[in-house]
Amino acid sequence: MKNLIVIIFAFLVCQANAFRPILLLGNQNLIERTCKQTPFYDLCIWSLKSNPESRDASVKKLAQIMVDSLKTKATETLDLIDELLQDGLALDPEMQKALTSCAERYNVIIRGDVPEINEALKTGDYKFAAKGANDAAIEANSCEIEFPTKSPLTDMNKVVHDVSVVAASIVKIIQTKFSF
Amino acid sequence: MVDTRPFLPVSSHAGSDPTGPSENRRKPMKLQLSIFFVLLTVGFFAALLTSNNGSDNGFVKENEHGSLASPSSEKQLRPVSRGPAVGVSEKSNRFFAKDNENQLAYPWNNSMLSWQRTAFHFQPEKNWMNDPNGPLFYKGWYHFFYQYNPHAAVWGDIVWGHAVSKDLIHWLHLPLAMVADQWYDKNGVWTGSATILPDGKVVMLYTGSTTENVQVQNLAYPADHSDPLLINWVKYSGNPVLVPPPGILDKDFRDPTTAWLTSEGKWRITIGSKINKTGIALVYDTKDFINYELLDGVLHAVPGTGMWECVDFFPVSKTEENGLDTSVNGPSVKHVVKASLDDDRHDYYSIGTYHEKNGTWIPDEPKIDVGIGLRYDYGIYYAAKTFYDQNKNRRVLWGWIGESDSEAADMQKGWASVQSIPRTILFDKKIGTHLLQWPVEEIESLRLKSYEFNQVKVQAGSVVPLDVGPATQLDIIAEFEIDKEALEKTTGSNVTFSCSSSGGTIERGALGPFGLLVLADDSLSEQTPVYFYIAKGSDGKLKTFFCNDQSRSSVASDVNKRIYGNLVPVLEGEKLSLRVLVDHSIVESFAQGGRTVITSRVYPTKAIYGAAKLFLFNNATEASVSASLRIWQMNSAFIRPYPNNKESQ
């Protein structure tokens, strides 16, 4: 009898350990299922998987991770804009004007959109999270088209835009899914 | 969500020890042992195999430049349409490219931005506003409360703003009525409604978002009932009075309605929610607004509509041209259920019958049930709420009009959102399925100089300027008659038309589009058409559509360019009639006496101040149109803080 109990116990322990990859796989599946419903699958997967908090995360947490990513990318872009503006005399007036306008837009993303999305996710009034995320995409795009010729920010604007769109898509999933 | 594959027991034959089965009865211990070992091994291998398949799937490497841009990044940015964020359905995804038409980034200057502020629509002096709350008439004043962010021009940190007016038009700002100072509304003092008790006292029920982000219902009442301005409010010490019931999630329980009396003398309220994807309205009865009993079942439910926000429930008279107190019931009364759908940010209503005994409501026409049928407004309009105005015996509707520009512009101009002009609501007796909305008559007190135009003929494919002086604050009443011959001669077709999927006013049909161009500059480089489009079916039947086209409303690239609108029922013998209120960046349009309404936000860069003009247009190919109009210049409502000097007003 004692042997049986020991064996059962060992069995259960081994099963738990053996199945941990499947539990992880379970959440990989959630990340993949979620990202499939966004227009930028690769970006979505990369952003989520590179954040350790995405393990065992709910869809709502995935949205929050995406928003953190948005804030990070937007801040990096704003830093770059500030750096470019410091070139000062080396800039032609049109470039200066465009960069200044972009700085304003990125300030709005970081100080307006991101807090709005975060408060909405926290309190459950998801339409305002969608609003903030959609607006961030518009701000990034508006910055990009400020430049009459070559934009020094194309790659970064695209990332910020796409991350915003992914965040908005995940919010949509939260809104229209039935249980959270 | 976690996709664990249940471990299925393997039959004892697979892989079992060959000596096993026949010795079952004799050596049960050994058999059980071997079975367990087998299960263990198989399970272990199963786990190993499946985890190998799953790991590192879909991992994307950064490219050489370290950016996440995929190879397709050479394409221009593809922006998300403004649609979902501002309450319009996601139909098209406009592609803003640098070399696309005149699409350039348009830096907003202060002149353009300050023009956008309205002259006679309610808005706070600055910052963000959303839902109307607790409107009521009390001791000679109309009261209006609203969701407000005291800190920024975006949603957040929500508290209750407050203003009063003698006439629903001239508003005076008062101090904030309620702030987030309790654990039960720390994360948001959200939407609520007022109930006036038979003794004249007021109670307010509102949703609070608690410190744990649970949505609960709270009771508040005026600190001093003898204060006609109702400046100070007290929150009931025993709040919350309602928490999410079993089966309802913490974040799906908000916006309590005004209460109405049941035949048992209890008060009844309804609160919107959802179960899975079915939008529902929960019903509670109470005697004291403190203790509630949840009724079995719901007032109504519609599958697939998602969360019901800002539910409203009220009676309308089938026969009289006045409003009804929320408690009124009877054979000549119909009841309206309205919900704001969180999923698409539109307000829907349906007319039906209330069954008082079990607290349920059934729509007259299930095909146009709540959430799948008629909308109050086919433009930007959300979180609407009615109240019974006992002062003038009418039911008055408030609606929140958000912005459809970028938040960068909102933050630069320092404010966001306005309220619609309050509208009276009546049952449309002639049609039976619709409500009629019409701006409250007190708005006529703002009318200044008027201009009249009689039977102006507008040929097919032409534009006629209307000289009315400045064209940014106008009240326009117009009637159109379309050439009867063209109506009869035109061949019908089976092509279906919808305002939103059409090409706007550029898309010419035989019998439309025709109407007005508001906020248009002389060269028409910026214009906002408000118009009718008549489509003739292959059966000869005519369908009239009422639309508002924003696609050329501004050369700025970061504003909403959608086309709004819907079918408008037009009865035999009815002329096409239109009323339009133009007030800087808001245009409210009413067709057929308010049977179909469209509100839009417009942000021109050139058609502002003295450069804004008004035109008649007819872009039909076969029909000429004649229009008769009366147009008034509108005064400002001088909405401002309540003066400190108590004698003045």
CSV table of N, CA, C and O in Angstrom, one decimal, chain B residues 167-220:
chain,number,residue,atom,x,y,z
B,167,ASP,N,-33.6,78.0,-19.3
B,167,ASP,CA,-34.2,77.7,-20.5
B,167,ASP,C,-33.6,76.6,-21.4
B,167,ASP,O,-33.8,76.5,-22.6
B,168,LEU,N,-32.7,75.8,-20.8
B,168,LEU,CA,-32.0,74.7,-21.5
B,168,LEU,C,-31.0,75.3,-22.6
B,168,LEU,O,-30.5,74.5,-23.4
B,169,ILE,N,-30.9,76.6,-22.7
B,169,ILE,CA,-30.0,77.1,-23.7
B,169,ILE,C,-28.9,78.0,-23.1
B,169,ILE,O,-27.7,77.8,-23.4
B,170,HIS,N,-29.3,78.9,-22.2
B,170,HIS,CA,-28.3,79.8,-21.5
B,170,HIS,C,-27.8,79.1,-20.2
B,170,HIS,O,-28.5,79.2,-19.2
B,171,TRP,N,-26.6,78.6,-20.3
B,171,TRP,CA,-26.2,77.8,-19.1
B,171,TRP,C,-25.2,78.6,-18.3
B,171,TRP,O,-24.4,79.4,-18.8
B,172,LEU,N,-25.2,78.3,-17.0
B,172,LEU,CA,-24.2,78.9,-16.1
B,172,LEU,C,-23.5,77.8,-15.3
B,172,LEU,O,-24.2,76.9,-14.8
B,173,HIS,N,-22.2,77.9,-15.4
B,173,HIS,CA,-21.4,76.8,-14.7
B,173,HIS,C,-21.4,76.9,-13.2
B,173,HIS,O,-21.3,78.0,-12.7
B,174,LEU,N,-21.6,75.8,-12.5
B,174,LEU,CA,-21.5,75.7,-11.1
B,174,LEU,C,-20.3,74.9,-10.7
B,174,LEU,O,-19.7,74.2,-11.5
B,175,PRO,N,-20.0,74.9,-9.4
B,175,PRO,CA,-18.9,74.0,-8.9
B,175,PRO,C,-19.2,72.5,-9.2
B,175,PRO,O,-20.3,72.2,-9.4
B,176,LEU,N,-18.1,71.7,-9.2
B,176,LEU,CA,-18.3,70.3,-9.4
B,176,LEU,C,-19.3,69.7,-8.4
B,176,LEU,O,-19.2,70.1,-7.2
B,177,ALA,N,-20.2,68.9,-8.8
B,177,ALA,CA,-21.2,68.4,-7.9
B,177,ALA,C,-20.7,67.2,-7.0
B,177,ALA,O,-21.0,67.1,-5.8
B,178,MET,N,-19.9,66.3,-7.7
B,178,MET,CA,-19.4,65.2,-6.9
B,178,MET,C,-18.0,64.9,-7.4
B,178,MET,O,-17.8,64.9,-8.6
B,179,VAL,N,-17.1,64.6,-6.5
B,179,VAL,CA,-15.8,64.2,-6.9
B,179,VAL,C,-15.5,62.8,-6.4
B,179,VAL,O,-16.3,62.2,-5.6
B,180,ALA,N,-14.3,62.3,-6.7
B,180,ALA,CA,-14.0,60.9,-6.4
B,180,ALA,C,-13.3,60.8,-5.0
B,180,ALA,O,-12.2,60.5,-4.9
B,181,ASP,N,-14.1,61.0,-4.0
B,181,ASP,CA,-13.6,61.1,-2.7
B,181,ASP,C,-14.0,59.9,-1.7
B,181,ASP,O,-13.7,60.0,-0.5
B,182,GLN,N,-14.5,58.9,-2.3
B,182,GLN,CA,-14.9,57.7,-1.5
B,182,GLN,C,-14.3,56.5,-2.1
B,182,GLN,O,-14.1,56.4,-3.3
B,183,TRP,N,-14.1,55.4,-1.3
B,183,TRP,CA,-13.5,54.2,-1.9
B,183,TRP,C,-14.4,53.7,-3.0
B,183,TRP,O,-13.9,53.0,-3.9
B,184,TYR,N,-15.7,53.9,-2.9
B,184,TYR,CA,-16.6,53.3,-3.8
B,184,TYR,C,-16.8,54.1,-5.1
B,184,TYR,O,-17.5,53.7,-6.0
B,185,ASP,N,-16.1,55.2,-5.2
B,185,ASP,CA,-16.1,55.9,-6.5
B,185,ASP,C,-14.7,56.5,-6.8
B,185,ASP,O,-14.6,57.4,-7.6
B,186,LYS,N,-13.7,56.0,-6.1
B,186,LYS,CA,-12.4,56.5,-6.2
B,186,LYS,C,-11.8,56.5,-7.6
B,186,LYS,O,-11.1,57.3,-8.1
B,187,ASN,N,-12.2,55.4,-8.4
B,187,ASN,CA,-11.7,55.3,-9.7
B,187,ASN,C,-12.7,55.8,-10.8
B,187,ASN,O,-12.5,55.4,-11.9
B,188,GLY,N,-13.6,56.5,-10.4
B,188,GLY,CA,-14.5,57.1,-11.3
B,188,GLY,C,-15.9,57.4,-10.7
B,188,GLY,O,-16.5,56.5,-10.2
B,189,VAL,N,-16.4,58.7,-10.8
B,189,VAL,CA,-17.7,59.0,-10.4
B,189,VAL,C,-18.5,59.0,-11.7
B,189,VAL,O,-18.5,60.0,-12.5
B,190,TRP,N,-19.1,57.9,-12.1
B,190,TRP,CA,-19.6,57.7,-13.4
B,190,TRP,C,-21.1,58.0,-13.5
B,190,TRP,O,-21.7,58.6,-12.7
B,191,THR,N,-21.7,57.6,-14.6
B,191,THR,CA,-23.0,58.1,-15.0
B,191,THR,C,-24.1,57.7,-14.1
B,191,THR,O,-24.1,56.6,-13.5
B,192,GLY,N,-25.1,58.6,-14.0
B,192,GLY,CA,-26.2,58.3,-13.1
B,192,GLY,C,-27.4,59.1,-13.5
B,192,GLY,O,-27.4,59.9,-14.5
B,193,SER,N,-28.5,58.9,-12.8
B,193,SER,CA,-29.8,59.6,-13.2
B,193,SER,C,-30.5,60.1,-11.9
B,193,SER,O,-30.3,59.5,-10.8
B,194,ALA,N,-31.3,61.1,-12.1
B,194,ALA,CA,-32.1,61.6,-11.0
B,194,ALA,C,-33.5,61.1,-11.0
B,194,ALA,O,-34.1,60.8,-12.0
B,195,THR,N,-34.1,61.0,-9.8
B,195,THR,CA,-35.5,60.7,-9.7
B,195,THR,C,-36.1,61.8,-8.8
B,195,THR,O,-35.5,62.0,-7.7
B,196,ILE,N,-37.2,62.3,-9.2
B,196,ILE,CA,-37.9,63.3,-8.3
B,196,ILE,C,-39.0,62.6,-7.6
B,196,ILE,O,-39.8,62.0,-8.2
B,197,LEU,N,-39.0,62.6,-6.3
B,197,LEU,CA,-40.0,61.9,-5.5
B,197,LEU,C,-41.2,62.7,-5.4
B,197,LEU,O,-41.2,63.9,-5.7
B,198,PRO,N,-42.4,62.1,-5.1
B,198,PRO,CA,-43.7,62.8,-5.1
B,198,PRO,C,-43.6,64.0,-4.2
B,198,PRO,O,-44.3,65.0,-4.4
B,199,ASP,N,-42.8,64.0,-3.1
B,199,ASP,CA,-42.8,65.2,-2.3
B,199,ASP,C,-41.8,66.3,-2.8
B,199,ASP,O,-41.5,67.3,-2.2
B,200,GLY,N,-41.3,66.1,-4.0
B,200,GLY,CA,-40.4,67.1,-4.6
B,200,GLY,C,-39.0,66.9,-4.4
B,200,GLY,O,-38.1,67.6,-5.0
B,201,LYS,N,-38.6,66.0,-3.5
B,201,LYS,CA,-37.2,65.8,-3.2
B,201,LYS,C,-36.5,65.0,-4.3
B,201,LYS,O,-37.2,64.3,-5.1
B,202,VAL,N,-35.2,65.2,-4.4
B,202,VAL,CA,-34.4,64.6,-5.5
B,202,VAL,C,-33.5,63.5,-4.9
B,202,VAL,O,-32.9,63.7,-3.9
B,203,VAL,N,-33.4,62.3,-5.6
B,203,VAL,CA,-32.4,61.4,-5.3
B,203,VAL,C,-31.6,61.1,-6.6
B,203,VAL,O,-32.2,61.2,-7.7
B,204,MET,N,-30.4,60.8,-6.4
B,204,MET,CA,-29.5,60.6,-7.5
B,204,MET,C,-28.9,59.2,-7.3
B,204,MET,O,-28.3,58.9,-6.3
B,205,LEU,N,-29.0,58.4,-8.3
B,205,LEU,CA,-28.3,57.1,-8.3
B,205,LEU,C,-27.2,57.2,-9.4
B,205,LEU,O,-27.4,57.6,-10.5
B,206,TYR,N,-26.0,56.7,-9.0
B,206,TYR,CA,-24.9,56.8,-10.0
B,206,TYR,C,-23.9,55.7,-9.8
B,206,TYR,O,-23.9,55.0,-8.8
B,207,THR,N,-23.1,55.4,-10.8
B,207,THR,CA,-22.2,54.3,-10.8
B,207,THR,C,-20.8,54.8,-10.3
B,207,THR,O,-20.4,55.9,-10.7
B,208,GLY,N,-20.2,54.1,-9.4
B,208,GLY,CA,-18.9,54.4,-8.9
B,208,GLY,C,-18.0,53.3,-9.3
B,208,GLY,O,-18.4,52.1,-9.3
B,209,SER,N,-16.7,53.6,-9.7
B,209,SER,CA,-15.7,52.6,-9.9
B,209,SER,C,-14.9,52.5,-8.6
B,209,SER,O,-14.2,53.5,-8.3
B,210,THR,N,-14.9,51.4,-7.9
B,210,THR,CA,-14.3,51.4,-6.6
B,210,THR,C,-12.8,51.3,-6.7
B,210,THR,O,-12.2,51.2,-7.8
B,211,THR,N,-12.1,51.3,-5.5
B,211,THR,CA,-10.7,51.2,-5.5
B,211,THR,C,-10.2,49.9,-6.1
B,211,THR,O,-9.1,49.8,-6.5
B,212,GLU,N,-11.1,48.9,-6.1
B,212,GLU,CA,-10.8,47.6,-6.7
B,212,GLU,C,-11.3,47.5,-8.1
B,212,GLU,O,-11.4,46.4,-8.7
B,213,ASN,N,-11.7,48.7,-8.6
B,213,ASN,CA,-12.3,48.7,-10.0
B,213,ASN,C,-13.5,47.9,-10.2
B,213,ASN,O,-13.7,47.3,-11.3
B,214,VAL,N,-14.3,47.8,-9.2
B,214,VAL,CA,-15.6,47.1,-9.3
B,214,VAL,C,-16.6,48.2,-9.6
B,214,VAL,O,-16.6,49.3,-8.9
B,215,GLN,N,-17.6,47.9,-10.5
B,215,GLN,CA,-18.6,48.9,-10.7
B,215,GLN,C,-19.8,48.7,-9.8
B,215,GLN,O,-20.3,47.6,-9.7
B,216,VAL,N,-20.1,49.7,-9.0
B,216,VAL,CA,-21.2,49.6,-8.0
B,216,VAL,C,-22.1,50.8,-8.2
B,216,VAL,O,-21.8,51.8,-8.8
B,217,GLN,N,-23.3,50.7,-7.6
B,217,GLN,CA,-24.3,51.8,-7.7
B,217,GLN,C,-24.4,52.5,-6.3
B,217,GLN,O,-24.4,51.8,-5.3
B,218,ASN,N,-24.4,53.8,-6.4
B,218,ASN,CA,-24.4,54.6,-5.2
B,218,ASN,C,-25.5,55.6,-5.2
B,218,ASN,O,-26.0,56.0,-6.2
B,219,LEU,N,-25.9,56.0,-4.0
B,219,LEU,CA,-27.0,56.9,-3.8
B,219,LEU,C,-26.5,58.3,-3.3
B,219,LEU,O,-25.6,58.3,-2.4
B,220,ALA,N,-26.9,59.3,-3.9
B,220,ALA,CA,-26.6,60.7,-3.4
B,220,ALA,C,-27.8,61.5,-3.4
B,220,ALA,O,-28.8,61.3,-4.1
